Coordinates of C-alpha atoms in Angstrom, one line a residue:
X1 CA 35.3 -14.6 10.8
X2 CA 36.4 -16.8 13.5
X3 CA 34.6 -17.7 16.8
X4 CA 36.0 -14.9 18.7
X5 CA 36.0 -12.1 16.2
X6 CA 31.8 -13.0 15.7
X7 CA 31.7 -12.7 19.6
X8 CA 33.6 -9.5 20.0
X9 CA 31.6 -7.6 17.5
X10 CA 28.2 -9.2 18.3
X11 CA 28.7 -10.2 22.3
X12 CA 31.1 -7.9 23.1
X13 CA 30.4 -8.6 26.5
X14 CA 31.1 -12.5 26.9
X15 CA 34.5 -12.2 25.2
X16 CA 36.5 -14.2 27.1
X17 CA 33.2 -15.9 28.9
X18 CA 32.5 -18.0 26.3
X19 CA 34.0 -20.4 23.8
X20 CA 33.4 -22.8 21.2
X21 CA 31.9 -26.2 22.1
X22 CA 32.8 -29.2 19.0
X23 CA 30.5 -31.6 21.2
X24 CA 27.6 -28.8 20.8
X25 CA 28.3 -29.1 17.2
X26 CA 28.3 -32.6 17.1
X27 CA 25.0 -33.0 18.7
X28 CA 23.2 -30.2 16.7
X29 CA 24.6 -32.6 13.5
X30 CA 23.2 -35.4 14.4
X31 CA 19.7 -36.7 13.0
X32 CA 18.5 -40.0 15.1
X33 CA 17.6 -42.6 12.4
X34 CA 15.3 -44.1 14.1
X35 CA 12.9 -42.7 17.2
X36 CA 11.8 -44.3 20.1
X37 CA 8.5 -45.9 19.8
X38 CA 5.6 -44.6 22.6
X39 CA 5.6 -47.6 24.8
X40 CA 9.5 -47.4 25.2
X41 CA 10.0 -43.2 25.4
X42 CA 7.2 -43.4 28.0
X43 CA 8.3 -46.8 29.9
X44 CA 12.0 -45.0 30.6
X45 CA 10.3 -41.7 31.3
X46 CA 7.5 -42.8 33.3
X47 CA 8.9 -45.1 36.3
X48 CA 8.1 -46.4 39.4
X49 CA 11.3 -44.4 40.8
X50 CA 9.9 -41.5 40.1
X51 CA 6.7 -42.1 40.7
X52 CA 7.8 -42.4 44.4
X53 CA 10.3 -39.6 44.5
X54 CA 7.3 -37.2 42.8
X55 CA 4.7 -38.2 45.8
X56 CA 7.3 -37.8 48.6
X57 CA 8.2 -34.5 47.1
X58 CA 3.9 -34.3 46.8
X59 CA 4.1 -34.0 50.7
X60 CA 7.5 -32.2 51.5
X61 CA 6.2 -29.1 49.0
X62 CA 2.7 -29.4 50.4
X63 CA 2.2 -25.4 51.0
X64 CA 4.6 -24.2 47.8
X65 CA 2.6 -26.6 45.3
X66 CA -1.1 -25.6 47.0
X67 CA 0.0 -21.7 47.0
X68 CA 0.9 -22.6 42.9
X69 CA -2.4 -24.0 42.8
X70 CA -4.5 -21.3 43.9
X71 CA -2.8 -18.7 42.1
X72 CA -2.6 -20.5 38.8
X73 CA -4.6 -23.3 38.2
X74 CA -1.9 -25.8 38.1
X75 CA -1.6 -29.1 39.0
X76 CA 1.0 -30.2 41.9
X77 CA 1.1 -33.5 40.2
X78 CA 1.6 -32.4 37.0
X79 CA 4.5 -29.6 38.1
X80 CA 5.9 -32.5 39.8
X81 CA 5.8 -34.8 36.6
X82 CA 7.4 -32.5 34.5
X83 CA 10.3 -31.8 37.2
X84 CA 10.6 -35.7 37.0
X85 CA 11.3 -36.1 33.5
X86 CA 13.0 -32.9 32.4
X87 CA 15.9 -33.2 35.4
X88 CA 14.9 -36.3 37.4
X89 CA 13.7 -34.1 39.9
X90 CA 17.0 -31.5 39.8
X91 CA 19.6 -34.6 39.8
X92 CA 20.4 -34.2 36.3
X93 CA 20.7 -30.6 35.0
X94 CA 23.0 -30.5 32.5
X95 CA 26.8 -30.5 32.4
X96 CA 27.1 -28.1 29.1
X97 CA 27.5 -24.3 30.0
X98 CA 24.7 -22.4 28.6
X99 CA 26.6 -19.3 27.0
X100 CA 29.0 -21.5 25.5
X101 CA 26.6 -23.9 24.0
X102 CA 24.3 -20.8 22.9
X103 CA 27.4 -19.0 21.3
X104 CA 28.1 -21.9 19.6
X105 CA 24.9 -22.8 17.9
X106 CA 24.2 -19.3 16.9
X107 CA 27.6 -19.3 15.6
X108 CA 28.3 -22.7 13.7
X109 CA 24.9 -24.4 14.3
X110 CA 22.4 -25.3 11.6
X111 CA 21.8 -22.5 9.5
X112 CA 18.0 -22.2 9.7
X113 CA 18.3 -22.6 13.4
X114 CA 21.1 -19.8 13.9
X115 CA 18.7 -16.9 14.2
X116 CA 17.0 -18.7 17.1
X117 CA 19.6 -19.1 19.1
X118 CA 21.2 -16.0 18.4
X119 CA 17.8 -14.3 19.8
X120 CA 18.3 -16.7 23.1
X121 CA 22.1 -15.5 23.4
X122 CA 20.9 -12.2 23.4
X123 CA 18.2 -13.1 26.0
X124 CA 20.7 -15.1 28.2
X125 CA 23.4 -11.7 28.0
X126 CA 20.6 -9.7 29.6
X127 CA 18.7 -11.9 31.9
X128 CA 21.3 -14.7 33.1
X129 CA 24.8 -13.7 32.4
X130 CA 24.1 -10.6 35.1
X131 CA 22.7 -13.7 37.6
X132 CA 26.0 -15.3 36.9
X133 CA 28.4 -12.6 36.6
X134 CA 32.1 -14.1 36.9
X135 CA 31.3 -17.0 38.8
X136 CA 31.0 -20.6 37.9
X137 CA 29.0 -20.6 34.8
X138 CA 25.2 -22.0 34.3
X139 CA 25.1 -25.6 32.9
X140 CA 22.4 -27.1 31.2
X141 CA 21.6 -29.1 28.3
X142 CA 23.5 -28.9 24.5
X143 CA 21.0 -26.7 23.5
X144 CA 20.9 -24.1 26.1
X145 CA 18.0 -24.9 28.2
X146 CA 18.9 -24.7 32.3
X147 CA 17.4 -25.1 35.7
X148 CA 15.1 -27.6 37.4
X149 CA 12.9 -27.3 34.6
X150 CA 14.8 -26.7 31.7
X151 CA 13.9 -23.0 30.7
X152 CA 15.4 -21.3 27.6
X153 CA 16.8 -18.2 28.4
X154 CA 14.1 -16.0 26.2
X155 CA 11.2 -18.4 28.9
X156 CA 13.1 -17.4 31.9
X157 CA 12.7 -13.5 30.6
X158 CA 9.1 -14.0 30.1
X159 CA 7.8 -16.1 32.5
X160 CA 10.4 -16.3 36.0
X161 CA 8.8 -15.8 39.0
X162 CA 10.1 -15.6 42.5
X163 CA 8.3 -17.1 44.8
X164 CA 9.0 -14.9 47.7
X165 CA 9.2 -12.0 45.3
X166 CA 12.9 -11.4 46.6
X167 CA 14.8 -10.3 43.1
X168 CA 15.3 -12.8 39.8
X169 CA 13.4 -16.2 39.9
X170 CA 16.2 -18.5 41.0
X171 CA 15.2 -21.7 38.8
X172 CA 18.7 -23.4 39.0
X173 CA 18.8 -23.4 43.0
X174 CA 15.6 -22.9 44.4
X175 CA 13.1 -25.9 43.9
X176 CA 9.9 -23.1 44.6
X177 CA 11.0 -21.0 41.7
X178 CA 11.6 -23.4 39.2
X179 CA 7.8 -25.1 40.2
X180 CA 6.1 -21.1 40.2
X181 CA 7.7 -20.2 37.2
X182 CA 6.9 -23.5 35.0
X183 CA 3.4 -22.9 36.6
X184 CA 3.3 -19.3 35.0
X185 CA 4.3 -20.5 31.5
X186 CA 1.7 -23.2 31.9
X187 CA -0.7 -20.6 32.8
X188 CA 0.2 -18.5 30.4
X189 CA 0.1 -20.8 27.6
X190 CA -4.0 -21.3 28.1
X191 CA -4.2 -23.6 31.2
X192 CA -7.4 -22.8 33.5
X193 CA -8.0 -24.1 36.8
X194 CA -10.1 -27.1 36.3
X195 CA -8.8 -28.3 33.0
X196 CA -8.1 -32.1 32.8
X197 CA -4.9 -33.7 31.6
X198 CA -6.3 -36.6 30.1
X199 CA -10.0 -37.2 29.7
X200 CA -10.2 -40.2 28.4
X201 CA -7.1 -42.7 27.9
X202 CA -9.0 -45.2 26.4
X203 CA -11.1 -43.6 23.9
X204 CA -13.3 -45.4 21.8
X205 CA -14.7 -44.1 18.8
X206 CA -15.5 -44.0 15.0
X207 CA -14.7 -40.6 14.4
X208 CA -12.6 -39.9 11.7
X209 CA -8.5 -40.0 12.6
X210 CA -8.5 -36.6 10.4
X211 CA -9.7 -34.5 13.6
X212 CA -6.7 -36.0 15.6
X213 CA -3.8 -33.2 17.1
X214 CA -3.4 -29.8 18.8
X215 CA -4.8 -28.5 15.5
X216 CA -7.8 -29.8 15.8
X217 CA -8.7 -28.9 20.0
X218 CA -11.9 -27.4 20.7
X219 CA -14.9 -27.8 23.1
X220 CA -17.3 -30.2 23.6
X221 CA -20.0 -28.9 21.8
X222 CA -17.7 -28.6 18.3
X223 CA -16.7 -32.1 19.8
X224 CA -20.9 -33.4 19.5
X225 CA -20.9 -31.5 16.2
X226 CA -17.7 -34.1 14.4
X227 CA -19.6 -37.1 16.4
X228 CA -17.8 -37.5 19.6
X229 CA -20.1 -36.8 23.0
X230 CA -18.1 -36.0 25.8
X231 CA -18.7 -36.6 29.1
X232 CA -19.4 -33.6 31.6
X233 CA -17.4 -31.5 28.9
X234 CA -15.9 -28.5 30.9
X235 CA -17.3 -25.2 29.2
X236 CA -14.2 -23.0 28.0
X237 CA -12.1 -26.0 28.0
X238 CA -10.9 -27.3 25.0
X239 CA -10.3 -31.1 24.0
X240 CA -7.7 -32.8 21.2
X241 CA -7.3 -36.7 20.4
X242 CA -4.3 -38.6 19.8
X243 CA -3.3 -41.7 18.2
X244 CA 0.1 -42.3 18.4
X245 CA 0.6 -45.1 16.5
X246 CA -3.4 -45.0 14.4
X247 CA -5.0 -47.9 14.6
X248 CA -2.1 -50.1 15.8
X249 CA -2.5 -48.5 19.5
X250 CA -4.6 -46.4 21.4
X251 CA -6.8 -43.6 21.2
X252 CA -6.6 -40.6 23.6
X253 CA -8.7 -37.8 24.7
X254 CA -6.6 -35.4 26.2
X255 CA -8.0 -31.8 28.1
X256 CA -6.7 -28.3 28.5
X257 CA -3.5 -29.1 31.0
X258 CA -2.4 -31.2 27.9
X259 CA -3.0 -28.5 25.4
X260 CA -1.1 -26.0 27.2
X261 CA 2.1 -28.8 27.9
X262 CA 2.3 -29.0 23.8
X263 CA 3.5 -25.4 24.1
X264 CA 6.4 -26.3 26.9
X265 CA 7.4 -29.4 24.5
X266 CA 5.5 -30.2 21.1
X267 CA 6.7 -33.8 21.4
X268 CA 3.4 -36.1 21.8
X269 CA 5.4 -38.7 23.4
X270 CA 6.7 -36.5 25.8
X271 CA 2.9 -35.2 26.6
X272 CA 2.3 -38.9 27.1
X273 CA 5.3 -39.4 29.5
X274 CA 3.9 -36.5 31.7
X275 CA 0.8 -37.1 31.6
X276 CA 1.3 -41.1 32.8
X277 CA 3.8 -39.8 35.3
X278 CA 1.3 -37.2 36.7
X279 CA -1.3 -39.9 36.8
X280 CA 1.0 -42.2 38.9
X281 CA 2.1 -39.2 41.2
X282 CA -1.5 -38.8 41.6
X283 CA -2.3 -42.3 42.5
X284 CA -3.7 -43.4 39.4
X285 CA -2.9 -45.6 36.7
X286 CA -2.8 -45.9 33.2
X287 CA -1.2 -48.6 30.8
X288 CA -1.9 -48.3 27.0
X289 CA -1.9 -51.1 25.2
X290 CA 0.4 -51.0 22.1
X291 CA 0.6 -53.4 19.2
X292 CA 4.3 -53.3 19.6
X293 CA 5.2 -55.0 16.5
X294 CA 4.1 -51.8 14.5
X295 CA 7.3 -49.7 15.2
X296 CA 8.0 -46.6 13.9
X297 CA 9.5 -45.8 10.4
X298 CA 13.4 -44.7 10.6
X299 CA 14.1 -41.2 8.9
X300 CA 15.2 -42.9 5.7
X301 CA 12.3 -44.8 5.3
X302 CA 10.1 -41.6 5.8
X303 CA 11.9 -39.9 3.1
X304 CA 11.8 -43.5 0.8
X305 CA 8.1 -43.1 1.3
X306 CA 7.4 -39.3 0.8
X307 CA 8.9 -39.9 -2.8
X308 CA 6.8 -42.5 -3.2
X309 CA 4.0 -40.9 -2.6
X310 CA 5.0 -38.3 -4.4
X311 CA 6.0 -39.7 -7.5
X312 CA 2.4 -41.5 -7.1
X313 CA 0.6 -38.4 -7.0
X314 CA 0.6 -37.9 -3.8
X315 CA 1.5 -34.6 -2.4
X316 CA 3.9 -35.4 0.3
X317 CA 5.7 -32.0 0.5
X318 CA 10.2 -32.6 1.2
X319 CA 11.4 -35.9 1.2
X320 CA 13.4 -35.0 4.3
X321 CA 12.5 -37.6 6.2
X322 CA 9.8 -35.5 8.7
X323 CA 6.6 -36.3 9.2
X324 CA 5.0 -33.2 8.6
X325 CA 1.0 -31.9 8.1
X326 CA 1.5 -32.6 3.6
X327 CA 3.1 -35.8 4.8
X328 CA -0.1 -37.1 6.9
X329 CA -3.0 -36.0 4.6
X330 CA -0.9 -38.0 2.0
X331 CA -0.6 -41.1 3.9
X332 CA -4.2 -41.0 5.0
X333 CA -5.1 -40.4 1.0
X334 CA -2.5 -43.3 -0.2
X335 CA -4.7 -45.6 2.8
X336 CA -7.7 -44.7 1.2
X337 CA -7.1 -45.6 -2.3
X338 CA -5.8 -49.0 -0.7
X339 CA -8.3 -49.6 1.4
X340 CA -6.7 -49.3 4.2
X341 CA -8.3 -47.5 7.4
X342 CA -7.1 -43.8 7.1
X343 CA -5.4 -43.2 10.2
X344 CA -2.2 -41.5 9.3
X345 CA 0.1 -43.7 10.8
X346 CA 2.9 -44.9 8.0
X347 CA 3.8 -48.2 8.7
X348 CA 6.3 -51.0 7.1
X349 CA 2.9 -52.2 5.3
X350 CA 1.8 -49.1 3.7
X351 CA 6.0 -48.2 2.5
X352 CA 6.1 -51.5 1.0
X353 CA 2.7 -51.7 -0.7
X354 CA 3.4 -48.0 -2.2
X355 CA 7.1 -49.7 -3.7
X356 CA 5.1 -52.3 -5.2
X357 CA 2.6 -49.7 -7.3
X358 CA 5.5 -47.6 -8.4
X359 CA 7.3 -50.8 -9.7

């Protein structure tokens, strides 16, 4: 079935609307090799550029940002952050129009990613392509998102808002929507006036690197109960360490404004990003110190080492090159049995000792 004959008998309505995007295709194909490391995703995120365009923007959306506030517990800095890094503060939207790229990876994208776009296509027929009827169509990024914020379409259905209550939120033209409405998913996703972003950003501690991630968030008093007192702990707000990089870097304590940013992007470095930024917007400063010779493993090297650790005994799930939850516990096992602290983080020195004991 060809592009056009799948649109006319799923999306009858877009025939002619939409068409197929190779670029889309290329993009969804592609699998980085290696990832930035924290210190440089946060250094070209986190800038002293925006930093100034986020405070002057702190005073020319005073009332909007305090009105947010009130209503749902957000922070201005922290809306302001993530306007920063997802567009540059609206400069940089997207060039790719959003039916098309959705059509295309529902279509011809990866196959166990298919049925989630096709869900957003459907979303974006009901919600957006009525916004946009025959005019010039919504851009955004490859992957569909739009707007100063970069919603999905099936996030604009759920959680637009209008800030003057006049019709659809407006998040590609109006700078108030796109702020209420990322405040309403925010809100939505667990954030309560009050919570903290980050806690602590220098966290020392012997607790065990086991309780680090989202997984793992709970109050302070579970907190006393692993060994970790926290300081005028919030009651009802919940706290979650990081250690990007184990015991090559720093140790985190983040609070619930970080927990509920994990839900609009699960990327810790990008929850680092916007939580510097916000700090900066804010006034404040924060400047992890890295041990920047301890980079990250590429995705071949991943994969080399999950079937290392398997074929060691180790139960490190796919050798896909992913760093997922089998993939941790056995790295932190495999440090163990060398002696190594167990902090998770798989490192040039851990690969290259587990080659030697299979050899």
């Amino acid at each position: 079935m060809s592009f056009d004959q799948w649109i006319a008998a799923h999306f009858p309505k877009l025939m002619g609307h939409v068409q197929l995007l190779p670029e889309v295709l290329e993009k969804d194909k592609q699998q980085a090799e290696f990832t930035l490391p924290p210190w440089d995703y946060i250094d070209r995120l986190a800038t002293p550029e925006r930093m100034i365009l986020g405070q002057k923007y702190l005073v020319e959306f005073d009332t909007e940002l305090n009105r947010i506030f009130d209503s749902y517990g957000v922070s201005p800095s922290l809306l302001l952050a993530i306007w920063g890094i997802e567009t540059n503060f609206g400069k940089t939207p997207g060039t790719f129009p959003i039916g098309s790229a959705l059509a295309t990876l529902a279509f011809a994208g990866r196959a166990r990613r298919r049925p989630y776009f096709n869900a957003q296509l459907q979303y974006y027929c009901l919600e957006i392509y009525p916004l946009q009827g025959e005019r010039q169509p919504i851009c955004g990024s490859w992957a569909g998102a739009s707007g100063h914020m970069q919603f999905m379409p099936e996030t604009y259905a759920k959680f637009g808002v209008s800030y003057r209550s006049r019709g659809p939120a407006n998040i590609w033209a109006s700078i108030p929507d796109a702020l209420i409405s990322a405040a309403n998913y925010l809100a939505e996703e667990g954030l309560n006036e009050g919570d903290c972003l980050i806690k602590n950003p220098y966290l020392e501690t012997d607790i065990d690197y086991s309780w680090d991630g989202i997984n793992y968030a709970a109050e302070g008093t579970i907190w006393a109960e692993r060994g970790l007192k926290i300081e005028d702990a919030k009651d009802g707000e919940k706290y979650f360490c990081v250690s990007p990089t184990g015991r090559h870097g720093p140790r985190i304590l983040f609070g619930g404004q970080a927990l509920a940013l994990y839900q609009y992007n699960r990327s810790t470095n990008y929850v680092l990003a916007v939580s510097k930024l916000a700090t900066m917007i804010d006034g404040g400063y924060v400047d992890w110190s890295w041990d920047r010779t301890a980079r990250p493993l590429g995705r071949s090297e991943i994969a080399d080492l999950q079937s290392v650790l398997t074929y060691l005994g180790y139960n490190a799930g796919a050798s896909d090159g992913i760093i997922g939850p089998d993939t941790a516990r056995a790295v932190m096992k495999a440090q163990t049995g060398l002696g190594i602290e167990a902090d998770g983080y798989p490192d040039l020195e851990l690969l290259a000792r587990l080659k030697t004991l299979k050899d």
